[in-house]
Amino acid sequence: MGLEAAGNGLFVGRDDEVARLVELLGVGGPASSSRHGSVVLSGDAGIGKTRLLSEVVATARASGWLVLVGHCLGETGQSLPYLPFSELLGRLEGAQPEAVDRLVAAHPGVARLVPGRRAERSDVPGRDDRAGRPELGDDAPRGAADRGDLVEAVHATLEDLGSRTPVLIVVEDVHWADQSSRDLLTLLFTRGFTSAVSVVASYRSDDLHRRHPLRATLAHWSRLGEVGRLDLDPLPDAAVRELVHALQTRPLPERDVRAVVQRAEGNAFFAEELVAASSLGRTALADDLSRLLLVRFDQLGAAGQHVVRMASAAGRHVSHRALAAVAGLGEAELDAGLRDAVEHHVLVPGEGGGYAFRHALLGETVYDDLLPGERVRAHERYAAALAEDRTLGTWADLARHAEAAGLRDVARDASIRAGGSALRMAGPEEAYRHFSRALALVSEDDPAGELDAVTLQAATAATAAGRALKALDLLEERLARRPVDADPAGRAELLAALATTARITESTLDTLAATKEGLGLLDLVAEGHPVVRAQLLAARVQALADRGRDEEALAAVQEAVDAALATRQSALADEVKVVAARITERAGDPDGSRAALEAVIAASHMPGDPAEVRAYHHLGWLHHRAGRLDEAVDVYRRGVERARAGGRQWAPYAFDGRLLAGIAAYERGRWDEALEILDVAGEMPPEPAASLLTGARMYVAAGRGESAAVAGYDASRPWWDSEGLVSLITGSAAVDLLGHAGDLDRAIEVHDEVVEVLTRVWHPFFQGQLRLDTLLLGQLGSHVQRVPSAQRAALLARGAELEASTQRVWDQAVQRPGNDGPESTAWLARSRAEALRLRWLGGEDVDPGQLVLRWEEAVAAFDAYGHPYEAARSRARLGVALKSAGDPRGSAELSAALAVAQRLGAEPLRAEIRATGGARPAARPTSRRGEALTPREEEILALVALGRSNRQIGTQLFISAKTASVHVSNILAKLGVAGRGEAVAVARERGLLR
């Protein structure tokens, strides 16, 4: 129920909750106290959230607080972005227009959310196929919202307002909130306020199914220490009984009272409806709650029922003007019907001059009870009224009503306009849904240009929302179904979009052929279509660069830039410059590339500009591949924030920058920061982005030995073919996770599976195989002495295959210009060291000096790259090699490696170091007085009992055979025996062997 309806005087069983909420929000004291806070309020539908809020609101107002209320609507995907904030600002404008004048003047960005000041691009819906859609590659559309400015303006506006008078913001029904509103609430909760501004958001907990979009957001909110939580439990039976007695209009028999208390199950709204039914003599309680909810509706007269039915088609709220326009009643009859509905507590008047259902469940039930014909006629009336008077609602409202009424043309055009509005308000996800709906409403009989335009709009929005695979599907399907005799310029425009989209997926499309075909088609058209030609020329430069034809690409750059600038597509020209900068870097001029990228960034003034975000991504990669990992993290994150400010955080290069920022932070040893960057709590990432972020988090899990994280590998399978990087990242982490957990066979299976997938999706001996092969080599070395002797030959043979494989990867993929950076060099050095270690531990004769040299090279290479974890892993194995050669430097290397492992929480590495004797506990006395075996001697005695020779013991414990012999001699002396067999027998008798 709306807050306007909640003040009916009945309030039972929630005194403690009111006190708690008042305390958390700080609204109980005088306005001068300036205490404030944020709270998330939850509970089942009808449990009493709104009634509780009404008490808090009354307390706040009595204490001098300004209260602003906004609601989220239940028409999923149809609401305007930031709808509840637009509503509450609209209410403020109605009550204090002079205050809004001041706020808008001080914070112009907020004007887009004030209904009286938000300008649509057109007042009348129509068939303009360019309406609401920017040209592909154009600069931002006129009036496009800077999402960063918009949300900053909202926050600054509330701060400003709170500095003059304490403000309580109430946002109801967040379970229906659009993504943009959820994001804005997250910002307000995260940042908080320095002035007296409190925020409370409520939602229905029973509406949150497993995949509800609010679930992830709530998980994020729950980790914010500054945000309080209040979950309303069902009312106790005593409170429900008190409520029943207060509500009854005539005394009810005790059996009916008990039945109501039992049936209500602590739900105040249900209790009210059950009492109403019982008071009307309906003592047999209906099993169908929908019929129960209609009891009050059934008491209305004909006019009241008609008005309520028409209101139900509008949703939770409806303005008086809109209801009057569609009801078809005279003024007196309309007023009488509304009064009847209000007096029977079906509708309640709102502060903005409209009406709301007393509870959303009641409105939903009335709507569900409409006959099919009634529904269609109701939506027809709304569609006609909205088309005639555009001030009655948004384009999204018109689209919804027109579609429900079967008015395909009107619904299509309104959906296109709604998509354009969403894009201008930095809501690409909402825009994608509107354009997709429009596309579904376009008839195959419509002109080809109509379908082309809507497809391009839907694909553009999908890409901006991070759904590049869906965008590619839309474009490919349209090209496949397009009539062969249709306008060739339209096909050329689709080909330009297809070539641009395909390259950011795993598509095997020949993008160069697509651009060639598109340019050929334009040559056949007299008009030339310079805008589309510029897009195709830009795509051609990228296609040439993707194929390594760098000289041809550079030769084509200037023509593409000139064409883009000539058609006022400056962002497109910048994208071409970014491609040229990447080619410059590959040609061996990283400084020139860096200067070019920084120039593109400096020239950009619109957050989310694809060229700027791409430049940040490439600049970060320049630092990354050069081993400047701290700089890489910083640049990546700046690009991501710029993209987020424009509402394009999942778009190409924006998401990639976030993923790489997390990976670079992991590599730099900033593991907690990496997890923070990669955390998606409070977000709903599209796939395969979600799986990629999961895989990158698995890197940290592998380093820390969190074996349960390996589940992310199998969970990511659906996205391997569409995004090969998913299998590479999750597979690399899984090899270590499984190896650390002792499951070598499964680790080998994972390696082989990923290589098979990526050989098919990418190409044989792909660059990432160097790291993947090396990780498995390391696990083979760590396990070779744990397997039965009969299996060691197979592991050694597999190791030889991997060693040869890493060399082929280096020769065929990595050593090409632009690929042979310090990271690849480090993994090659590590591969050679791991291969030698495996042979040594497997019992082959290995030159100790050569083993030490290989590990010194690996340590130096990872130190140079700046990867402390892999440097420490290499250093630990260098320490073992040094100790086995009798070099005293070994202990220092092991100690240095242990320090890094402890700082990072790398438990598998700590365990490996402990196993070498690097962390040795004190000797434990035996049962014989005066004798003690050291932990190392106990370890050697156990191996003697297994029949191991001195050489085998030395190899397994990373010591020389001579040292092992000395230890065995000491054991025999301490036990007072002459031989190994007797030593084992005595040890067993004394309980020294476990």
Short mmCIF file of N, CA and C in Angstrom, two decimals, residues 442-506:
data_model
loop_
_atom_site.label_atom_id
_atom_site.label_comp_id
_atom_site.label_asym_id
_atom_site.label_seq_id
_atom_site.Cartn_x
_atom_site.Cartn_y
_atom_site.Cartn_z
N VAL A 442 7.96 -5.45 -35.44
CA VAL A 442 8.08 -5.06 -36.84
C VAL A 442 7.63 -6.24 -37.70
N SER A 443 6.80 -5.98 -38.66
CA SER A 443 6.29 -7.03 -39.54
C SER A 443 7.25 -7.27 -40.69
N GLU A 444 7.31 -8.51 -41.16
CA GLU A 444 8.14 -8.84 -42.32
C GLU A 444 7.64 -8.11 -43.57
N ASP A 445 6.38 -7.66 -43.53
CA ASP A 445 5.83 -6.93 -44.67
C ASP A 445 6.22 -5.46 -44.66
N ASP A 446 6.77 -4.99 -43.56
CA ASP A 446 7.20 -3.60 -43.49
C ASP A 446 8.40 -3.37 -44.40
N PRO A 447 8.65 -2.14 -44.77
CA PRO A 447 9.82 -1.85 -45.63
C PRO A 447 11.10 -2.37 -44.99
N ALA A 448 12.02 -2.82 -45.85
CA ALA A 448 13.29 -3.36 -45.34
C ALA A 448 14.02 -2.34 -44.48
N GLY A 449 13.92 -1.07 -44.84
CA GLY A 449 14.61 -0.05 -44.08
C GLY A 449 14.13 0.04 -42.65
N GLU A 450 12.84 -0.26 -42.43
CA GLU A 450 12.30 -0.24 -41.08
C GLU A 450 12.95 -1.32 -40.23
N LEU A 451 13.02 -2.52 -40.77
CA LEU A 451 13.65 -3.63 -40.05
C LEU A 451 15.14 -3.37 -39.86
N ASP A 452 15.78 -2.84 -40.87
CA ASP A 452 17.21 -2.54 -40.76
C ASP A 452 17.47 -1.57 -39.62
N ALA A 453 16.68 -0.50 -39.57
CA ALA A 453 16.90 0.54 -38.56
C ALA A 453 16.70 0.00 -37.15
N VAL A 454 15.61 -0.75 -36.95
CA VAL A 454 15.35 -1.26 -35.61
C VAL A 454 16.40 -2.28 -35.21
N THR A 455 16.84 -3.10 -36.15
CA THR A 455 17.89 -4.08 -35.85
C THR A 455 19.17 -3.38 -35.42
N LEU A 456 19.54 -2.33 -36.14
CA LEU A 456 20.76 -1.60 -35.78
C LEU A 456 20.63 -0.96 -34.40
N GLN A 457 19.44 -0.44 -34.09
CA GLN A 457 19.23 0.15 -32.77
C GLN A 457 19.36 -0.90 -31.67
N ALA A 458 18.71 -2.04 -31.89
CA ALA A 458 18.76 -3.10 -30.88
C ALA A 458 20.18 -3.62 -30.70
N ALA A 459 20.91 -3.77 -31.80
CA ALA A 459 22.28 -4.27 -31.72
C ALA A 459 23.18 -3.27 -31.01
N THR A 460 23.01 -1.98 -31.31
CA THR A 460 23.82 -0.96 -30.66
C THR A 460 23.59 -0.95 -29.15
N ALA A 461 22.32 -1.03 -28.74
CA ALA A 461 22.02 -1.05 -27.31
C ALA A 461 22.52 -2.32 -26.65
N ALA A 462 22.38 -3.45 -27.37
CA ALA A 462 22.86 -4.72 -26.80
C ALA A 462 24.36 -4.68 -26.56
N THR A 463 25.10 -4.15 -27.51
CA THR A 463 26.56 -4.06 -27.35
C THR A 463 26.90 -3.15 -26.17
N ALA A 464 26.22 -2.02 -26.06
CA ALA A 464 26.48 -1.10 -24.95
C ALA A 464 26.17 -1.73 -23.61
N ALA A 465 25.21 -2.67 -23.59
CA ALA A 465 24.85 -3.36 -22.35
C ALA A 465 25.71 -4.58 -22.09
N GLY A 466 26.71 -4.82 -22.94
CA GLY A 466 27.59 -5.96 -22.76
C GLY A 466 27.07 -7.25 -23.35
N ARG A 467 26.12 -7.16 -24.25
CA ARG A 467 25.54 -8.35 -24.88
C ARG A 467 25.96 -8.44 -26.34
N ALA A 468 27.26 -8.46 -26.56
CA ALA A 468 27.78 -8.47 -27.93
C ALA A 468 27.34 -9.71 -28.69
N LEU A 469 27.25 -10.85 -28.03
CA LEU A 469 26.81 -12.07 -28.71
C LEU A 469 25.38 -11.93 -29.23
N LYS A 470 24.53 -11.30 -28.43
CA LYS A 470 23.15 -11.08 -28.86
C LYS A 470 23.11 -10.09 -30.01
N ALA A 471 23.93 -9.06 -29.93
CA ALA A 471 23.99 -8.09 -31.03
C ALA A 471 24.40 -8.77 -32.32
N LEU A 472 25.38 -9.65 -32.23
CA LEU A 472 25.84 -10.38 -33.42
C LEU A 472 24.72 -11.25 -33.99
N ASP A 473 23.99 -11.92 -33.11
CA ASP A 473 22.87 -12.76 -33.57
C ASP A 473 21.83 -11.92 -34.30
N LEU A 474 21.51 -10.76 -33.75
CA LEU A 474 20.50 -9.90 -34.37
C LEU A 474 20.93 -9.47 -35.77
N LEU A 475 22.18 -9.07 -35.90
CA LEU A 475 22.68 -8.59 -37.19
C LEU A 475 22.75 -9.71 -38.21
N GLU A 476 23.26 -10.87 -37.79
CA GLU A 476 23.37 -11.99 -38.72
C GLU A 476 21.99 -12.48 -39.17
N GLU A 477 21.05 -12.52 -38.25
CA GLU A 477 19.70 -12.96 -38.62
C GLU A 477 19.06 -11.99 -39.60
N ARG A 478 19.25 -10.71 -39.35
CA ARG A 478 18.64 -9.72 -40.25
C ARG A 478 19.25 -9.81 -41.64
N LEU A 479 20.56 -9.95 -41.72
CA LEU A 479 21.20 -10.07 -43.03
C LEU A 479 20.75 -11.32 -43.76
N ALA A 480 20.54 -12.40 -43.02
CA ALA A 480 20.12 -13.65 -43.65
C ALA A 480 18.69 -13.57 -44.18
N ARG A 481 17.84 -12.81 -43.52
CA ARG A 481 16.41 -12.74 -43.89
C ARG A 481 16.10 -11.55 -44.80
N ARG A 482 17.06 -10.71 -45.03
CA ARG A 482 16.81 -9.49 -45.80
C ARG A 482 16.60 -9.82 -47.28
N PRO A 483 15.57 -9.25 -47.91
CA PRO A 483 15.34 -9.52 -49.34
C PRO A 483 16.54 -9.12 -50.19
N VAL A 484 16.84 -9.91 -51.20
CA VAL A 484 18.02 -9.65 -52.04
C VAL A 484 17.87 -8.37 -52.84
N ASP A 485 16.63 -7.96 -53.09
CA ASP A 485 16.42 -6.76 -53.91
C ASP A 485 16.23 -5.50 -53.06
N ALA A 486 16.48 -5.60 -51.76
CA ALA A 486 16.32 -4.44 -50.88
C ALA A 486 17.46 -3.45 -51.12
N ASP A 487 17.30 -2.26 -50.58
CA ASP A 487 18.27 -1.18 -50.74
C ASP A 487 19.68 -1.65 -50.37
N PRO A 488 20.63 -1.60 -51.29
CA PRO A 488 21.99 -2.07 -50.97
C PRO A 488 22.67 -1.23 -49.89
N ALA A 489 22.31 0.03 -49.76
CA ALA A 489 22.92 0.86 -48.72
C ALA A 489 22.56 0.35 -47.34
N GLY A 490 21.33 -0.16 -47.20
CA GLY A 490 20.93 -0.73 -45.91
C GLY A 490 21.75 -1.95 -45.56
N ARG A 491 22.02 -2.80 -46.55
CA ARG A 491 22.86 -3.97 -46.31
C ARG A 491 24.29 -3.53 -45.94
N ALA A 492 24.77 -2.51 -46.60
CA ALA A 492 26.12 -2.02 -46.30
C ALA A 492 26.21 -1.53 -44.85
N GLU A 493 25.17 -0.84 -44.38
CA GLU A 493 25.19 -0.36 -42.99
C GLU A 493 25.17 -1.54 -42.01
N LEU A 494 24.38 -2.56 -42.33
CA LEU A 494 24.36 -3.75 -41.47
C LEU A 494 25.71 -4.45 -41.47
N LEU A 495 26.36 -4.50 -42.63
CA LEU A 495 27.68 -5.14 -42.72
C LEU A 495 28.72 -4.39 -41.89
N ALA A 496 28.62 -3.06 -41.89
CA ALA A 496 29.56 -2.27 -41.08
C ALA A 496 29.38 -2.60 -39.61
N ALA A 497 28.13 -2.67 -39.17
CA ALA A 497 27.88 -3.01 -37.77
C ALA A 497 28.31 -4.45 -37.47
N LEU A 498 28.07 -5.35 -38.42
CA LEU A 498 28.44 -6.75 -38.23
C LEU A 498 29.94 -6.91 -38.09
N ALA A 499 30.69 -6.25 -38.95
CA ALA A 499 32.15 -6.37 -38.89
C ALA A 499 32.70 -5.82 -37.57
N THR A 500 32.11 -4.72 -37.12
CA THR A 500 32.56 -4.11 -35.87
C THR A 500 32.24 -4.99 -34.68
N THR A 501 31.06 -5.63 -34.70
CA THR A 501 30.63 -6.45 -33.58
C THR A 501 31.32 -7.80 -33.57
N ALA A 502 31.50 -8.39 -34.74
CA ALA A 502 32.05 -9.75 -34.82
C ALA A 502 33.44 -9.85 -34.22
N ARG A 503 34.23 -8.81 -34.35
CA ARG A 503 35.62 -8.90 -33.90
C ARG A 503 35.75 -8.90 -32.37
N ILE A 504 34.70 -8.52 -31.67
CA ILE A 504 34.78 -8.55 -30.20
C ILE A 504 34.16 -9.82 -29.65
N THR A 505 33.87 -10.79 -30.53
CA THR A 505 33.38 -12.09 -30.12
C THR A 505 34.31 -13.15 -30.72
N GLU A 506 33.95 -14.41 -30.53
CA GLU A 506 34.74 -15.50 -31.11
C GLU A 506 34.22 -15.87 -32.50
#
